[in-house]
Structure formats: C-alpha cells, structure tokens
Amino acid sequence: MLQKNIYTSALLTLVAGFVYFSCLRQPERTIDFNAEIRPILNTKCISCHGGVKEKNGFSLFSRSDALRKTNSGKPAIIPGDPENSEFIRRLTLKDPEERMPYHAEPLSPDEIDKLKKWVAEGAEWADHWAYIPPKYPTVPADESGKAVNPIDNFVWARLQKEGLKPSLSADKATLLRRLSLDLIGIPPTEREVQDFIQDNSPGAYEKQVDRLLASPYFGERWAAMWLDLARYSDTKGYEKDDYRNVWRYRDFVIKSFNQDKPFNQFTIEQLAGDLLPKPTEEQLIATAYHRNTANNDEGGTDDEEFRTAALLDRVSNTWEVWQGTTMSCVQCHSHPYDPFRHEDFYQSMAFFNNTRDEDIPNESPTLVHLKPEDELLVGQLKDWIIKELPAAQRTTELTRIQNLVRIGEPKIHPHAFDKLTNAALADGKYLGGGHNGYARLKGVNLTGKTDLILSIANRKGGGTLQIRQDRLDGEILAEYKTAPEQEGRGYRREIISLKPTTGKHDLFVVFLNPALANPQDYVYQLEWLLFTEPLPGADKPGYAEAKSKLQALLNAEAEKTPIIQENPQDFRRHTYVFERGDWKLKGKEVQPGTPKFLNPFAKYPANRLGLAQWLVSPDNALTARVTVNRFWEQLFGYGLVESLEDFGSQGTKPSHPELLDWLALNFQHEQGWQVKKLLKLLVLSNTYRQSSKTTPELIQKDPANRLLARGPRVRLTAEQIRDQALAVSGLLSSKMYGRSVMPPQPEGVWQVVYSGLKWQTSPGEDAYRRAVYTFWRRSVPYPSLQTFDAAGREICVSRRIRTNTPLQALVTLNDTVYMLAAQGLARKMQAAGSASETQIKNGYAAALFKTPTAPKLKALTKLHQQAETYYNQHPKELSAFLGKETATQNSAPSQLAALTLVANAILNLDEFVMKE
C-alpha cells in the first residue's frame, strides 16, 4: 500500500511538472502585418518599391507583386525562407551601395527581426482595417448602470482600460449652449436656457434635443459643413471668377437636412439625380453637386483641358467624401500606400466622362426656372401636343418638349467644329465667320432631326447662314437669313427647318454676306446648335403659332442652374488611362468600374447611378464609417478617425474602432441612414454631456481628449462665431433661402481683373443673414470667415484645420459686422437698467448665460468707466464710432459707446468663441 502511494505521488509530481513547464512555454506570437509590417514598408520601402516606382522590378504594392520575379529573374521574397530571400539579405549588408534602404538610414535590428519573422511565417498580407466590412461588435457591459446608449459602453470600457473615469455632466446652461450651437449653429435664447434650467422632468434634456432637431435652423447649420465638401461657390473660379447662379443647390442641401432625407437618397440624388426615373426639379438641382467644379471662361483656353480638370476633381472629390480615400494620388500612378491601382482612377473617371458639360461660358447644361407667365406658354404647348398626338405617344413627346424647354440638350458647342476657314472661335468660345467663311461639324446623326435650333448673334443685317451636307458645295439642308435693314442683335434662339435626312453626315456651316466691307468681319456668331425633332402637327392649323410659342420659351428671360446631364448615345465619349496623369497622353481604354478589392460592382448599372448605389450599398465598407465619423467630428472636435479625409493606411487609426463600426452599422440598418437619428443618439449619450473641465491628470494622459474622459472644448466654426455674435446682439435675420447676400466687408477687397462683379452691401436684414447665405467668391472669399479657417471652396475640404492667429482677434475687435453686433448688444445692456454693473451683468449673461466672476466684472466695469469718461470728454468722436444717426438719436450716446466697447470685449472672450 505504501509502495502504491509512493508511485501515485511520483506520478502526480511528474504530471504537475509537465503541466507547469507546458504553461511556461507560451505559443509563439504571430506577426501582425498591419500593426508591425505595413508601417515599416510604408515608411522605409514603398517610395522606391511601391505604386509609384518599382525599382529593379520589385514592388511591395501587394502580396502578388512582392512575390513575383524581379529584374534578376528571381523573386525577392521567398515565403518561409528568409535566409534565401534577397529582400532580407539586402537589409543586412554593410556596403551602402547594396544595402537597403538605398542611401538612407538602415533599419533597426528590431525592424529587421520583424521582417525576417514575417517572411518566415509565409509573408502573408492583410487588408487594411478600413477595407474590411464592419461587423457588429459586442457592446461592453456597463457595471455602473449609467450608460444611456452603447456609445457610453464603448467609451467607458476604453477609459477603464486606461485607468480613467468619465467626467460629470456639464451644468444645464453650458450644456444647452453646446447642444444648440452643435445642432443649429446658434446659441439658445436666455428664455430657452431658463426654461431648461427650471424643467426638472426626466425627459427635459431629450425635449431640448427634439426641439432643436425640428428647428428650421438645423439645415442651415449642417449645410455649412456639406458645402465645404461640395466646394460650393457663387462664382466659377479661375481668372475671371465670374458669377454662377447655383444658390438653389445650397437651398436643396438646407432643405434636405431639414427634411432628414436619408443619406443614401441624398447621395444618389447628388451623384445621379438626372438618371432617376422621371427626376423632379429638386433631383436635377441636386446634381449641381458636381457642377460646383471650376469653369474657365478666360479667352483662348482649351475647353477640353478644363473639362478634363473638372472631371479629375469629380473623381477625387467623390472618393474623398464618400470613401475617405485620397484617390487624387492615383491620377498619375498607383497609390503609394493603399491598394488602388492607376487604372482604378480612370475606371472611376469613366462614370463621369459622359456628362454634357464642356467648360463653356453659359455652363450648359442648365435647368431653366421659368417665370409664371412663361409657365402658361408651357401649358399651351402641352395642350397642343395632347390635341395632336394619340394617347400612346403623348407621354414621350411631352417629356421631350419639357426637357427641350427646361434643359435643351444635347447642344453642340463651337469647339466641336474643325476646318475653320475665314472663321474663328471668338474669345476662344464662340464660332464667328466672315463672308465665304466656313467650318465643319463631323458625324452628326440627322435621322429624325428636321429642326435646328441656333443660338446666334449678328452685328449687321443682310447675312445668310447655310448648312451644307458632306461637302462645302454639298446640298443645302437648312438656311437662315437676316434682312439687310435688320439691326445687329445679341444672342437669341432661332428655330429653322432642316431637310429630312438619315444617317450620320459631316455638315459645313457657311457664312455669307457680300455687303460686308471687310470680308473678315463676322457675318454671325454661333453660341451653340441643337438638332431636334419637330413639334407634332406640322400640317395642322395653329402649328406656326405653337412653334412661335416654343421659340418664345427658348428666348424667355429666366434664371438657370447648372446641372448634370448624361450624354445620349451619339455623344458618348471613350475613357482612357492618362499616362503619368497627362490628359494628352492616352493609354488603354477603360470602362466604368470600381477597385476589385472592394465590394463587387457587377450587379449595378455601369453609370453614375450604379456608382451611387454601390457607394451606399450595405456591402460597402467605407461610406457609413466615413459619414458617421464626419458627424462625430462636428460634435466632439475630432473624428474617431482624426484624418476625416484619409481612412487609408497613412491616415490616423481609429481611437475607438469597435464604436466606429457599431455606429456605422447602426446608421445603415437601424437608423435607415437618417442623420437626425444619428445626431440624437450622439448628443443623448453621457459621453457628449460631460463637462469640458479638465484636470492635470487628464492633460497629461489625454491632452487632445481622444479618450473622451471629458466633454468637447473647441473653437466654434467661422460661421458659428459670426452667427452667434449677431444672434446675441438681436441683429440676426431669420430669413431663409434665396440668392446669396453681401454683408458688410472692408472696402477694396474685391479687386479682381476681367470681371464686372462688385461687392454691394445688401440692404436691410439681408446684411445680417446667417453666414451660410454669404456670397462666396473663390478668388476673394469673405475675409472674416476665411480668417477663422473657412474653406476657400476651390476644392473639397473634409476637415478644417483650426488655427490661432492675431488676425482673428483683429477681425472680432474691428470688423464692421462684429462692431455692429457689439452695438446691438450694448443697446440691450442699456435697456436693462441704469446702473453700469447691472448693464454689464446683463450683457455677459446674454452672451454666455452666466454671471461674470468678480475679476471679470471688475475688469469690464473699469473698461466701461474709462470709455465713458473718454467719450464724455470727446463728444465729437461719437458720430464716427456709433454712426451719426445713432449718436444723435440715443438719449445717452456716451454711455452707449462705452457699453459698445464692453460688449465688444465680451464678444471677444475666449469662452464666447469656444464651445465648452
């Protein structure tokens, strides 16, 4: 028995020892490609061996590239065999002519060890996190029971891991000011703050959230963000930078946010609203998103060059806004860091390459907005069509005439002509011809086209314009004449009959007027031509009148909004890869498509509508992530991914990756892409409601508040700073929509050559409308907004970088708008009572919803006393400071002037221009 126990004891000891030593031998850790290998390759290798360059035939662009044979005839990387991999050998050589990186600092021993181990493990590649479709993560448990929604769970779990705790909630006044500025872009009123403070019901805060989300000002605040992405401007850009009538697009954006239009629908309408079945006027206006590209009206410029420039911008813009991808890097070569190949850029460009816009001064295609009296003519034309056509044909013809009157495409523009003889492109844009001059138009399909609409001008009468078929002396298909006695006329639309012909033909446009003293003087100038079908009922009584009404509509004075329209089949363009990004060096032809490593495109139509649907499909890994991250940044000051514009491997890593994925999936599936639901979720969280007060520990551990242990504290946007000043002064106009306005700005700012545009300060309340309505000129943006980091809108700006400069203080201390706001606030202070301390406290509370501290009150009181004494001693300066009318009408002008200076100081306080 004793022997048995000894054997049992020995066996147990042996087993225990085996278990113990087994536990000591931990399984060897596998190399993490994204965390450990990709950063080395991107910083040390890719510049010579990646998407831009492939020195000696070796590329680390992808695994297949890395494992293929190099110029030596052998692969540089042999998976599983680092000892025989030239890639590893070159890292360890001593000769600087052979060692890699070439003529650069050698890799550290730790980096070389990682690369050796990686090759030994098979040199496996891994997709960057952003290109992997998100999956619902497990929501961390909340042991405190205080989490309002999963945002708190994710954030608090990270704080606990970092040894931090969330901050207490901000006080009610501070919280409502933050919430109001975030959701509608202007502060609450004092009454609204008091109502919230006095409301102790459990749902008091949510009630305020719902009120602000329902406010019409909501759309104005969020449109300001979106217009940076859309590079919205009231001018065309480049040298002339002339006026562009596109304000209806801005109003579309405001209305879309107010309606809480689902973001997927918002996307489709802007990228492809014209391709939807029976598009509405609003959906056509939405396509102006991509007509916000610059248009070069300068004489002598190549229209195709600048059409192409706009095209390239549309590709880069679409990928940055919806995919957080720096696709512009791929215009000239494959991406240096991410798996986008050179060809991918041009497959994307193929989606946009068949729109009708061609960088011309009239910005066709445009949507015509007819006056009510002209709408009556449209109705009469429709009545004619209904009367003349059987029911089965009416719908098609009514749609055709509607599009002809309101859009009028496909126009043919002067740059399409060749063989110009005694003819020229006037200013590089308009076709003019002298006597016996001519120009050729190649390959026009005339089947079914028996009407020709000309946009034509002439200086003198007596001219003839002939359209000849196939040859200069060919058959005359159409002729347009003006009587000798007719005076010169500007551009007007003329409908002339075209002899019925089938098939494609070259057409010669011939200019004739032997009466011209100088045969090189232009007989006519052509802006565009449009071959079209005639109105029905040509042989019926009343036809001439119906045709006259159509011509009257084509010549009607009306506003026009630039829109996108797709080319009909006869006008389709081919798309080619630009060698090294040069638009004149065309390589192989490509078709519309998306990068193969992303979600499949095959089930979508190969046009802009298909691209838009692909972007917002449930399978797309990026769109929802990029979108929720953008709205998060607007509220918290930084995105979960700080580099909003770049989700690639060179962008910043997400601070809370699981939270980002949860938000993205929730936004798509549970919230139905509705922005208001997303914002409500964010602002209801305790994470958002935290006080922004900090501690030495938080500053040391998390100076930028990326861990979210406190509430956001960042400077307001340019628009918010201006609108807030006007709001607290009582000057802010509540007027919405319409043409852009011109608030006061310094004299002499607009000094741009080759343009007749002038800054004329808008009258009345238009001078005090919200900043989103301010006229925006690309070459000279509104100065006070640009000083506070507003985007110039020449290109898409995903993220405004906040700066701090002395110019900003000079603006808020001296700019006319801020001085008028200070005077408005001073009037409110003056009406609050006779005692200066009461007046100052009132002004401070009106601006910041709290009482000034004793030191601040003392400083403001001293400023008031000094200013009032000065103006009492120098009464003549009151008119210059307050304005003559105010100085004479106010019962205590010296007091008002002093209070204005105090109000100006309040409006310049750090806490006023900050969101806390």
PDB file of N, CA and C in Angstrom, residues 10 98 115 286 289 322 375 385 405 416 442 543 601 642 728 788 836:
ATOM      1  N   ALA A  10       4.571  10.050  -7.050  1.00  0.00           N
ATOM      2  CA  ALA A  10       5.584  10.360  -8.072  1.00  0.00           C
ATOM      3  C   ALA A  10       4.924  10.722  -9.400  1.00  0.00           C
ATOM      4  N   GLU A  98      24.713  48.607 -51.763  1.00  0.00           N
ATOM      5  CA  GLU A  98      23.861  47.422 -51.883  1.00  0.00           C
ATOM      6  C   GLU A  98      22.796  47.341 -50.794  1.00  0.00           C
ATOM      7  N   LEU A 115      10.735  41.749 -39.922  1.00  0.00           N
ATOM      8  CA  LEU A 115      10.601  41.394 -41.329  1.00  0.00           C
ATOM      9  C   LEU A 115      11.056  39.953 -41.572  1.00  0.00           C
ATOM     10  N   ALA A 286     -30.120  68.885 -57.465  1.00  0.00           N
ATOM     11  CA  ALA A 286     -29.170  68.171 -56.606  1.00  0.00           C
ATOM     12  C   ALA A 286     -27.891  67.816 -57.351  1.00  0.00           C
ATOM     13  N   TYR A 289     -24.212  69.374 -57.424  1.00  0.00           N
ATOM     14  CA  TYR A 289     -23.086  68.996 -56.551  1.00  0.00           C
ATOM     15  C   TYR A 289     -21.790  68.944 -57.351  1.00  0.00           C
ATOM     16  N   TRP A 322     -17.080  60.247 -49.898  1.00  0.00           N
ATOM     17  CA  TRP A 322     -17.850  59.048 -49.539  1.00  0.00           C
ATOM     18  C   TRP A 322     -16.983  57.877 -49.077  1.00  0.00           C
ATOM     19  N   GLU A 375     -44.679  79.920 -67.802  1.00  0.00           N
ATOM     20  CA  GLU A 375     -45.240  78.603 -67.500  1.00  0.00           C
ATOM     21  C   GLU A 375     -46.590  78.427 -68.206  1.00  0.00           C
ATOM     22  N   ILE A 385     -49.776  69.409 -77.920  1.00  0.00           N
ATOM     23  CA  ILE A 385     -49.275  68.048 -78.088  1.00  0.00           C
ATOM     24  C   ILE A 385     -50.364  67.030 -77.770  1.00  0.00           C
ATOM     25  N   VAL A 405     -37.395  72.572 -73.449  1.00  0.00           N
ATOM     26  CA  VAL A 405     -37.620  73.928 -72.943  1.00  0.00           C
ATOM     27  C   VAL A 405     -36.785  74.188 -71.690  1.00  0.00           C
ATOM     28  N   ALA A 416     -16.505  72.060 -81.125  1.00  0.00           N
ATOM     29  CA  ALA A 416     -16.669  70.794 -81.844  1.00  0.00           C
ATOM     30  C   ALA A 416     -16.364  70.935 -83.336  1.00  0.00           C
ATOM     31  N   LYS A 442     -18.328  67.313 -87.740  1.00  0.00           N
ATOM     32  CA  LYS A 442     -18.222  65.933 -88.194  1.00  0.00           C
ATOM     33  C   LYS A 442     -19.276  65.018 -87.586  1.00  0.00           C
ATOM     34  N   TYR A 543     -50.129  75.382 -86.178  1.00  0.00           N
ATOM     35  CA  TYR A 543     -48.767  74.881 -85.953  1.00  0.00           C
ATOM     36  C   TYR A 543     -47.757  76.014 -85.837  1.00  0.00           C
ATOM     37  N   PHE A 601     -19.022  45.211 -57.954  1.00  0.00           N
ATOM     38  CA  PHE A 601     -19.845  46.209 -58.645  1.00  0.00           C
ATOM     39  C   PHE A 601     -20.768  45.576 -59.683  1.00  0.00           C
ATOM     40  N   GLU A 642      -9.185  60.660 -36.847  1.00  0.00           N
ATOM     41  CA  GLU A 642      -8.934  62.104 -36.911  1.00  0.00           C
ATOM     42  C   GLU A 642      -8.797  62.601 -38.344  1.00  0.00           C
ATOM     43  N   VAL A 728     -26.764  87.064 -30.381  1.00  0.00           N
ATOM     44  CA  VAL A 728     -26.847  87.639 -29.035  1.00  0.00           C
ATOM     45  C   VAL A 728     -27.078  89.147 -29.085  1.00  0.00           C
ATOM     46  N   PHE A 788     -11.125  82.848 -39.969  1.00  0.00           N
ATOM     47  CA  PHE A 788     -11.425  81.805 -38.991  1.00  0.00           C
ATOM     48  C   PHE A 788     -11.501  80.426 -39.649  1.00  0.00           C
ATOM     49  N   SER A 836     -24.346 100.696 -14.206  1.00  0.00           N
ATOM     50  CA  SER A 836     -23.412 100.078 -15.150  1.00  0.00           C
ATOM     51  C   SER A 836     -23.166  98.609 -14.818  1.00  0.00           C
TER      52      SER A 836
END
